[in-house]
Each structure stands twice: as structure tokens, then as C-alpha cells.
Amino acid sequence: LFASVNYVLIPKFFKTKKFFVFLVLLLATLLVFAILEETVIEQLFFASSRGKDALSIFDLYFFIGEVGIPLLSFFVIKLLFDNLENQKRLGLVEKNSLQNELKFLRSQIQPHFLFNSLNNLYEYTITKSDKAPDLVLQLSKVLRYVLYETDRDYIQLEKEIQFLHQYIALQKAQLESRGHVDFNLKRKDSEDELLIAPFILMPFIENSFKHSLNSQENGIAIQIDITIEGHKLEMLVSNTYEQYSKMETDLTESGIGLKNVKKRLELMYPKNHSLEIDKSNTNYIVRLFLTLRP
């Protein structure tokens, strides 16, 4: 009886919201098992006692009352276990979906970054600049990091900082005498080996160079400050730029990099980050706060 209800009636009718059909079949199943109990089981095993009496309505009521509470208990337990199993399954699906989304976002970053770097290299080669070999060397170091160090969800903070140093050196080579870049790193009371999501900082720095270089001929000023205190990381990126209507749309509000990193922050630091972006006619300022993993 319990097996029939829990593994046939509940999956096929109750969970498919055919409640009236479920109730009718449940009552019919109880009636069938009640008749089997009173007319077959008792005749076989209790012929000299309970099996002597003929079947009556009272016997059916007694059987239903006798099995009602255990049946209801098994019914509730079955629903609870099924719900837990569904939650577990949904959790696995959500986890796999999150991992796939993160892999997709990371896969977008690498060609996006490579594309921008090759554009810079192209400009040097087209002008036959003597700086092209140094740029290729710096680019090779950066790409080595991109290819071999960023296939994990989290990496050592020191490796990410070293990558930022190399990337900024790469961009300074293109900046030449058009302006200056200040990069300051401060670390206070942070002895733990901290972990960070790869490429989570770089898009903001990349955008600062892109906004300035693409909109200004001279007078470019880029300020990058990273402060690490305990498990807290604060990054301030400020750059000058000249405001145009197309610039406002194409550079400061769009692009794969910025959209991508905002999505990754939501996925990987859902309650452990704060992002502030301010812009004026001449300055674009980003403030990022992260709580890092040990």
C-alpha cells in the first residue's frame, strides 16, 4: 500500500497537480487493500480468529483508520525527501551553470585583452619604432600569465599584482611623452597569502588607458592606487579624458571588459565587493572594494 501510494500515485498524479484524480485513486487503493486485508490475508493467517467474521463496513473503516496515520507519515516523509533531492539537484545545476558562466566570461577576457595588445603592437610596427621589440617582450610576459595562470577561479594576489605591473609597463611604452602614470601599491597588516579572481582588477586599469589614449593628444594623467589591509583590498583608478558624445557612449559605458568584470564581481564576490564609478567632463574615477579570500 505504502509503495503504491509513494512511488506510483504521488509521482504520477500528486506532483503533476492532478489532485482530484490522486484523491480518487488514493481512496480506491485504500479500499482495494482493505478488501484484500479482510478477505484474503485474514483468511490465510487468522482463519480461526479474525478471519471467521464476514466482511463489513466497520472492518473497512477500521483498516483505513489503522493505516491512515502511518500512510500520512510516509506521505509527508516522501515529499520532504523528494524536496531535499530536488534542492540538491537544483544546487548542482546552479553550481554548474555558475561555473560555465564564469568560464565563458574568462574566455571573453583573454581574446579581448589580446586584441587590444596586438593593436598597440601594430601601431609600433607600422611606424617601424625601435620600441617594438621591447613591446613584444613585455607582451610575451603578459600573455604567459594570461595563458598559464588564469585557468582557475582564484589565484595568488601576488601573481595578479605582478601581472598588473607588467601590463602597466606595456601601456607606458605606448604613452611615451603624452602624459604620466602613477602606480602606488600599499600593503598594511596583511601577512596572509590572499587569493583573488584573475583579471578582476585589470579591466578598470585597461579602460583608464583606453579612455585617455583614445581621446587626448597630450596631458594624459592616470593614477592607480591599490591598498591592501588585512583581507580588504581597495583600488582607485583615475584618468583624464576629453569628453565627446561618441566617446561617452563607446568608451566609458560600453565594451566587453567593463560589462564582463561587473558580471564577474556579482558572481564571485556577491556580498564582498563595492564598485563606484564617477565621471566628469575631464575625469573618470573608479573605486573598487573587495574582501579577499585567504
mmCIF file of C-alpha atoms in Angstrom:
data_model
loop_
_atom_site.group_PDB
_atom_site.id
_atom_site.type_symbol
_atom_site.label_atom_id
_atom_site.label_comp_id
_atom_site.label_asym_id
_atom_site.label_seq_id
_atom_site.Cartn_x
_atom_site.Cartn_y
_atom_site.Cartn_z
ATOM 1 C CA LEU A 1 0.000 0.000 0.000
ATOM 2 C CA PHE A 2 2.740 2.449 1.007
ATOM 3 C CA ALA A 3 4.808 1.597 -2.079
ATOM 4 C CA SER A 4 1.794 2.069 -4.365
ATOM 5 C CA VAL A 5 0.992 5.469 -2.893
ATOM 6 C CA ASN A 6 4.555 6.802 -2.593
ATOM 7 C CA TYR A 7 6.026 5.519 -5.849
ATOM 8 C CA VAL A 8 3.023 5.449 -8.174
ATOM 9 C CA LEU A 9 0.252 7.816 -7.081
ATOM 10 C CA ILE A 10 2.444 10.654 -5.718
ATOM 11 C CA PRO A 11 4.856 10.919 -8.710
ATOM 12 C CA LYS A 12 2.223 10.442 -11.415
ATOM 13 C CA PHE A 13 -0.711 12.407 -10.019
ATOM 14 C CA PHE A 14 0.115 14.469 -6.899
ATOM 15 C CA LYS A 15 3.328 16.022 -8.271
ATOM 16 C CA THR A 16 1.679 16.693 -11.628
ATOM 17 C CA LYS A 17 -1.062 18.587 -9.741
ATOM 18 C CA LYS A 18 -3.841 16.152 -10.691
ATOM 19 C CA PHE A 19 -5.145 16.384 -7.143
ATOM 20 C CA PHE A 20 -8.715 15.198 -7.794
ATOM 21 C CA VAL A 21 -7.500 12.114 -9.676
ATOM 22 C CA PHE A 22 -4.952 11.496 -6.918
ATOM 23 C CA LEU A 23 -7.623 11.645 -4.200
ATOM 24 C CA VAL A 24 -9.979 9.314 -6.084
ATOM 25 C CA LEU A 25 -7.221 6.777 -6.781
ATOM 26 C CA LEU A 26 -5.965 7.031 -3.193
ATOM 27 C CA LEU A 27 -9.412 6.177 -1.834
ATOM 28 C CA ALA A 28 -9.781 3.370 -4.389
ATOM 29 C CA THR A 29 -6.348 1.979 -3.452
ATOM 30 C CA LEU A 30 -7.246 2.072 0.257
ATOM 31 C CA LEU A 31 -10.486 0.263 -0.494
ATOM 32 C CA VAL A 32 -8.753 -2.430 -2.550
ATOM 33 C CA PHE A 33 -6.135 -3.075 0.131
ATOM 34 C CA ALA A 34 -8.802 -3.048 2.830
ATOM 35 C CA ILE A 35 -10.761 -5.752 0.996
ATOM 36 C CA LEU A 36 -7.576 -7.777 0.418
ATOM 37 C CA GLU A 37 -6.717 -7.472 4.104
ATOM 38 C CA GLU A 38 -10.127 -8.541 5.342
ATOM 39 C CA THR A 39 -10.951 -11.226 2.795
ATOM 40 C CA VAL A 40 -7.578 -12.754 1.870
ATOM 41 C CA ILE A 41 -4.861 -12.006 4.432
ATOM 42 C CA GLU A 42 -7.015 -12.647 7.494
ATOM 43 C CA GLN A 43 -8.447 -15.800 5.931
ATOM 44 C CA LEU A 44 -4.939 -17.154 5.291
ATOM 45 C CA PHE A 45 -3.208 -16.206 8.547
ATOM 46 C CA PHE A 46 -6.003 -15.656 11.094
ATOM 47 C CA ALA A 47 -8.690 -18.078 9.939
ATOM 48 C CA SER A 48 -9.586 -19.236 13.469
ATOM 49 C CA SER A 49 -9.927 -15.719 14.927
ATOM 50 C CA ARG A 50 -10.346 -12.511 12.884
ATOM 51 C CA GLY A 51 -10.951 -14.428 9.667
ATOM 52 C CA LYS A 52 -14.156 -16.050 10.953
ATOM 53 C CA ASP A 53 -16.264 -12.906 10.585
ATOM 54 C CA ALA A 54 -17.710 -11.791 7.294
ATOM 55 C CA LEU A 55 -16.562 -8.574 5.662
ATOM 56 C CA SER A 56 -18.367 -5.476 6.942
ATOM 57 C CA ILE A 57 -18.254 -1.711 6.506
ATOM 58 C CA PHE A 58 -16.869 -1.467 10.043
ATOM 59 C CA ASP A 59 -13.904 -3.629 9.026
ATOM 60 C CA LEU A 60 -13.125 -1.282 6.121
ATOM 61 C CA TYR A 61 -13.323 1.795 8.398
ATOM 62 C CA PHE A 62 -11.106 0.068 10.936
ATOM 63 C CA PHE A 63 -8.465 -0.786 8.308
ATOM 64 C CA ILE A 64 -8.413 2.753 6.881
ATOM 65 C CA GLY A 65 -8.141 4.231 10.383
ATOM 66 C CA GLU A 66 -5.400 1.766 11.262
ATOM 67 C CA VAL A 67 -3.190 2.605 8.246
ATOM 68 C CA GLY A 68 -4.189 6.263 7.857
ATOM 69 C CA ILE A 69 -1.650 7.816 10.239
ATOM 70 C CA PRO A 70 1.350 5.696 9.104
ATOM 71 C CA LEU A 71 0.374 6.302 5.464
ATOM 72 C CA LEU A 72 0.163 10.044 6.063
ATOM 73 C CA SER A 73 3.548 9.984 7.823
ATOM 74 C CA PHE A 74 5.190 8.148 4.930
ATOM 75 C CA PHE A 75 3.479 10.562 2.540
ATOM 76 C CA VAL A 76 4.990 13.604 4.323
ATOM 77 C CA ILE A 77 8.425 11.946 4.641
ATOM 78 C CA LYS A 78 8.368 11.080 0.948
ATOM 79 C CA LEU A 79 7.585 14.688 -0.017
ATOM 80 C CA LEU A 80 10.322 16.004 2.287
ATOM 81 C CA PHE A 81 12.973 13.688 0.875
ATOM 82 C CA ASP A 82 11.882 14.445 -2.690
ATOM 83 C CA ASN A 83 12.078 18.166 -1.956
ATOM 84 C CA LEU A 84 15.582 17.792 -0.492
ATOM 85 C CA GLU A 85 16.661 15.791 -3.527
ATOM 86 C CA ASN A 86 15.252 18.446 -5.852
ATOM 87 C CA GLN A 87 17.037 21.193 -3.922
ATOM 88 C CA LYS A 88 20.290 19.237 -4.149
ATOM 89 C CA ARG A 89 19.785 18.702 -7.868
ATOM 90 C CA LEU A 90 18.944 22.370 -8.428
ATOM 91 C CA GLY A 91 22.003 23.339 -6.390
ATOM 92 C CA LEU A 92 24.222 21.215 -8.629
ATOM 93 C CA VAL A 93 22.609 22.666 -11.744
ATOM 94 C CA GLU A 94 23.070 26.203 -10.415
ATOM 95 C CA LYS A 95 26.689 25.492 -9.470
ATOM 96 C CA ASN A 96 27.435 24.037 -12.905
ATOM 97 C CA SER A 97 25.677 26.953 -14.550
ATOM 98 C CA LEU A 98 27.741 29.405 -12.481
ATOM 99 C CA GLN A 99 30.995 27.636 -13.344
ATOM 100 C CA ASN A 100 30.112 27.578 -17.044
ATOM 101 C CA GLU A 101 29.213 31.274 -16.961
ATOM 102 C CA LEU A 102 32.490 32.147 -15.256
ATOM 103 C CA LYS A 103 34.433 30.101 -17.830
ATOM 104 C CA PHE A 104 32.598 31.912 -20.604
ATOM 105 C CA LEU A 105 33.360 35.313 -19.065
ATOM 106 C CA ARG A 106 37.050 34.416 -18.689
ATOM 107 C CA SER A 107 37.144 33.161 -22.283
ATOM 108 C CA GLN A 108 35.862 36.580 -23.380
ATOM 109 C CA ILE A 109 38.549 38.433 -21.430
ATOM 110 C CA GLN A 110 41.575 36.749 -22.971
ATOM 111 C CA PRO A 111 40.855 37.423 -26.674
ATOM 112 C CA HIS A 112 39.610 40.920 -25.741
ATOM 113 C CA PHE A 113 42.900 41.673 -23.985
ATOM 114 C CA LEU A 114 44.975 40.079 -26.747
ATOM 115 C CA PHE A 115 43.132 42.059 -29.405
ATOM 116 C CA ASN A 116 43.889 45.375 -27.671
ATOM 117 C CA SER A 117 47.559 44.450 -27.134
ATOM 118 C CA LEU A 118 48.035 43.450 -30.768
ATOM 119 C CA ASN A 119 46.507 46.745 -31.858
ATOM 120 C CA ASN A 120 49.153 48.552 -29.838
ATOM 121 C CA LEU A 121 51.896 46.389 -31.332
ATOM 122 C CA TYR A 122 50.580 47.038 -34.823
ATOM 123 C CA GLU A 123 50.991 50.793 -34.361
ATOM 124 C CA TYR A 124 54.677 50.340 -33.444
ATOM 125 C CA THR A 125 55.414 48.007 -36.348
ATOM 126 C CA ILE A 126 53.663 50.245 -38.878
ATOM 127 C CA THR A 127 55.877 53.161 -37.791
ATOM 128 C CA LYS A 128 58.958 50.893 -37.537
ATOM 129 C CA SER A 129 59.501 52.037 -33.977
ATOM 130 C CA ASP A 130 62.602 50.828 -32.118
ATOM 131 C CA LYS A 131 60.319 50.114 -29.165
ATOM 132 C CA ALA A 132 58.553 47.287 -30.988
ATOM 133 C CA PRO A 133 60.982 44.548 -29.750
ATOM 134 C CA ASP A 134 60.571 45.685 -26.118
ATOM 135 C CA LEU A 135 56.824 45.752 -26.593
ATOM 136 C CA VAL A 136 56.873 42.186 -27.942
ATOM 137 C CA LEU A 137 58.913 41.072 -24.922
ATOM 138 C CA GLN A 138 56.531 42.737 -22.465
ATOM 139 C CA LEU A 139 53.563 41.306 -24.340
ATOM 140 C CA SER A 140 55.041 37.796 -24.171
ATOM 141 C CA LYS A 141 55.347 38.083 -20.382
ATOM 142 C CA VAL A 142 51.767 39.260 -20.084
ATOM 143 C CA LEU A 143 50.460 36.542 -22.390
ATOM 144 C CA ARG A 144 52.351 33.879 -20.454
ATOM 145 C CA TYR A 145 50.329 34.910 -17.415
ATOM 146 C CA VAL A 146 47.107 35.026 -19.416
ATOM 147 C CA LEU A 147 47.606 31.531 -20.824
ATOM 148 C CA TYR A 148 49.033 29.632 -17.862
ATOM 149 C CA GLU A 149 47.895 31.361 -14.673
ATOM 150 C CA THR A 150 44.271 32.310 -15.241
ATOM 151 C CA ASP A 151 42.569 28.946 -15.711
ATOM 152 C CA ARG A 152 41.486 28.833 -12.046
ATOM 153 C CA ASP A 153 38.731 30.665 -10.218
ATOM 154 C CA TYR A 154 41.202 32.191 -7.734
ATOM 155 C CA ILE A 155 44.941 32.789 -7.858
ATOM 156 C CA GLN A 156 47.560 34.271 -5.526
ATOM 157 C CA LEU A 157 47.206 38.016 -5.149
ATOM 158 C CA GLU A 158 50.958 38.487 -5.666
ATOM 159 C CA LYS A 159 50.733 36.981 -9.167
ATOM 160 C CA GLU A 160 47.877 39.295 -10.106
ATOM 161 C CA ILE A 161 49.788 42.334 -8.812
ATOM 162 C CA GLN A 162 52.889 41.280 -10.759
ATOM 163 C CA PHE A 163 50.741 40.958 -13.871
ATOM 164 C CA LEU A 164 49.395 44.488 -13.329
ATOM 165 C CA HIS A 165 52.969 45.818 -13.109
ATOM 166 C CA GLN A 166 53.790 44.154 -16.431
ATOM 167 C CA TYR A 167 50.601 45.370 -18.070
ATOM 168 C CA ILE A 168 51.126 48.959 -16.903
ATOM 169 C CA ALA A 169 54.732 48.855 -18.209
ATOM 170 C CA LEU A 170 53.305 47.679 -21.543
ATOM 171 C CA GLN A 171 50.915 50.623 -21.661
ATOM 172 C CA LYS A 172 53.533 53.153 -20.536
ATOM 173 C CA ALA A 173 55.561 52.249 -23.603
ATOM 174 C CA GLN A 174 52.688 53.419 -25.763
ATOM 175 C CA LEU A 175 52.027 56.530 -23.675
ATOM 176 C CA GLU A 176 55.543 57.925 -24.299
ATOM 177 C CA SER A 177 55.620 61.727 -23.700
ATOM 178 C CA ARG A 178 51.872 62.250 -23.931
ATOM 179 C CA GLY A 179 51.416 62.131 -20.164
ATOM 180 C CA HIS A 180 52.324 60.238 -16.999
ATOM 181 C CA VAL A 181 51.165 57.244 -14.978
ATOM 182 C CA ASP A 182 51.420 56.876 -11.207
ATOM 183 C CA PHE A 183 51.023 53.355 -9.788
ATOM 184 C CA ASN A 184 51.142 53.030 -5.999
ATOM 185 C CA LEU A 185 50.790 49.794 -4.034
ATOM 186 C CA LYS A 186 50.393 49.863 -0.246
ATOM 187 C CA ARG A 187 50.073 46.809 1.960
ATOM 188 C CA LYS A 188 49.163 47.137 5.648
ATOM 189 C CA ASP A 189 48.771 44.385 8.243
ATOM 190 C CA SER A 190 48.274 41.685 5.628
ATOM 191 C CA GLU A 191 50.583 38.738 6.164
ATOM 192 C CA ASP A 192 48.179 36.068 4.885
ATOM 193 C CA GLU A 193 48.593 34.628 1.405
ATOM 194 C CA LEU A 194 45.465 36.079 -0.162
ATOM 195 C CA LEU A 195 43.591 34.859 -3.228
ATOM 196 C CA ILE A 196 41.841 36.895 -5.885
ATOM 197 C CA ALA A 197 39.867 36.188 -9.040
ATOM 198 C CA PRO A 198 42.204 36.627 -12.041
ATOM 199 C CA PHE A 199 41.581 39.657 -14.279
ATOM 200 C CA ILE A 200 39.165 41.180 -11.761
ATOM 201 C CA LEU A 201 41.262 44.381 -11.453
ATOM 202 C CA MET A 202 42.786 44.686 -14.909
ATOM 203 C CA PRO A 203 39.714 45.827 -16.938
ATOM 204 C CA PHE A 204 39.437 49.041 -14.923
ATOM 205 C CA ILE A 205 43.123 49.792 -15.480
ATOM 206 C CA GLU A 206 42.847 48.858 -19.142
ATOM 207 C CA ASN A 207 39.874 51.188 -19.569
ATOM 208 C CA SER A 208 41.774 54.081 -17.987
ATOM 209 C CA PHE A 209 44.495 53.808 -20.639
ATOM 210 C CA LYS A 210 41.986 53.301 -23.423
ATOM 211 C CA HIS A 211 39.863 56.322 -22.430
ATOM 212 C CA SER A 212 42.886 58.629 -22.155
ATOM 213 C CA LEU A 213 44.918 57.463 -25.147
ATOM 214 C CA ASN A 214 41.937 57.483 -27.497
ATOM 215 C CA SER A 215 40.665 60.923 -26.504
ATOM 216 C CA GLN A 216 43.736 63.020 -25.637
ATOM 217 C CA GLU A 217 46.796 64.010 -27.601
ATOM 218 C CA ASN A 218 48.703 65.337 -24.562
ATOM 219 C CA GLY A 219 48.283 65.998 -20.863
ATOM 220 C CA ILE A 220 47.215 62.441 -20.031
ATOM 221 C CA ALA A 221 47.193 61.701 -16.300
ATOM 222 C CA ILE A 222 46.473 58.228 -14.964
ATOM 223 C CA GLN A 223 46.514 57.449 -11.236
ATOM 224 C CA ILE A 224 46.326 53.852 -9.936
ATOM 225 C CA ASP A 225 46.331 53.249 -6.166
ATOM 226 C CA ILE A 226 45.909 49.780 -4.628
ATOM 227 C CA THR A 227 45.742 49.432 -0.849
ATOM 228 C CA ILE A 228 45.607 46.046 0.894
ATOM 229 C CA GLU A 229 44.815 45.978 4.594
ATOM 230 C CA GLY A 230 44.069 42.631 6.195
ATOM 231 C CA HIS A 231 41.694 40.875 3.788
ATOM 232 C CA LYS A 232 40.396 44.160 2.366
ATOM 233 C CA LEU A 233 41.539 45.492 -0.997
ATOM 234 C CA GLU A 234 40.780 48.992 -2.206
ATOM 235 C CA MET A 235 41.640 50.153 -5.714
ATOM 236 C CA LEU A 236 41.326 53.694 -7.032
ATOM 237 C CA VAL A 237 41.799 54.285 -10.761
ATOM 238 C CA SER A 238 41.574 57.823 -12.093
ATOM 239 C CA ASN A 239 42.231 59.020 -15.627
ATOM 240 C CA THR A 240 41.734 62.189 -17.616
ATOM 241 C CA TYR A 241 39.891 62.240 -20.904
ATOM 242 C CA GLU A 242 38.240 64.681 -23.270
ATOM 243 C CA GLN A 243 34.514 64.300 -23.472
ATOM 244 C CA TYR A 244 32.826 63.680 -26.801
ATOM 245 C CA SER A 245 29.349 62.299 -27.363
ATOM 246 C CA LYS A 246 30.681 59.200 -29.128
ATOM 247 C CA MET A 247 33.440 58.781 -26.530
ATOM 248 C CA GLU A 248 30.863 58.856 -23.748
ATOM 249 C CA THR A 249 28.952 56.012 -25.338
ATOM 250 C CA ASP A 250 31.669 53.859 -26.842
ATOM 251 C CA LEU A 251 34.369 54.033 -24.180
ATOM 252 C CA THR A 252 33.052 54.927 -20.748
ATOM 253 C CA GLU A 253 29.820 52.958 -20.795
ATOM 254 C CA SER A 254 30.365 50.003 -23.126
ATOM 255 C CA GLY A 255 32.861 47.375 -24.165
ATOM 256 C CA ILE A 256 33.305 43.751 -23.225
ATOM 257 C CA GLY A 257 35.800 44.407 -20.446
ATOM 258 C CA LEU A 258 33.709 46.624 -18.158
ATOM 259 C CA LYS A 259 30.460 44.698 -18.612
ATOM 260 C CA ASN A 260 32.333 41.462 -18.102
ATOM 261 C CA VAL A 261 34.042 42.479 -14.869
ATOM 262 C CA LYS A 262 30.804 43.822 -13.375
ATOM 263 C CA LYS A 263 29.164 40.455 -14.033
ATOM 264 C CA ARG A 264 32.143 38.555 -12.588
ATOM 265 C CA LEU A 265 32.056 40.708 -9.440
ATOM 266 C CA GLU A 266 28.393 39.832 -8.962
ATOM 267 C CA LEU A 267 29.108 36.117 -9.416
ATOM 268 C CA MET A 268 32.356 35.751 -7.462
ATOM 269 C CA TYR A 269 32.003 38.467 -4.798
ATOM 270 C CA PRO A 270 28.208 38.741 -4.371
ATOM 271 C CA LYS A 271 28.328 40.347 -0.905
ATOM 272 C CA ASN A 272 32.029 41.136 -0.717
ATOM 273 C CA HIS A 273 32.521 43.977 -3.150
ATOM 274 C CA SER A 274 31.574 47.563 -3.781
ATOM 275 C CA LEU A 275 32.050 49.372 -7.079
ATOM 276 C CA GLU A 276 31.744 53.138 -7.548
ATOM 277 C CA ILE A 277 32.199 54.860 -10.907
ATOM 278 C CA ASP A 278 32.239 58.654 -11.154
ATOM 279 C CA LYS A 279 32.832 60.748 -14.231
ATOM 280 C CA SER A 280 33.008 64.420 -15.044
ATOM 281 C CA ASN A 281 33.902 66.346 -18.177
ATOM 282 C CA THR A 282 37.596 65.606 -17.691
ATOM 283 C CA ASN A 283 37.986 62.752 -15.202
ATOM 284 C CA TYR A 284 36.844 59.150 -14.954
ATOM 285 C CA ILE A 285 37.242 57.623 -11.483
ATOM 286 C CA VAL A 286 36.713 54.019 -10.375
ATOM 287 C CA ARG A 287 36.727 52.870 -6.739
ATOM 288 C CA LEU A 288 36.629 49.144 -6.106
ATOM 289 C CA PHE A 289 36.469 47.493 -2.677
ATOM 290 C CA LEU A 290 36.979 43.738 -2.336
ATOM 291 C CA THR A 291 37.066 41.301 0.559
ATOM 292 C CA LEU A 292 39.691 38.740 -0.446
ATOM 293 C CA ARG A 293 39.863 35.045 0.377
ATOM 294 C CA PRO A 294 42.789 33.717 2.467
#
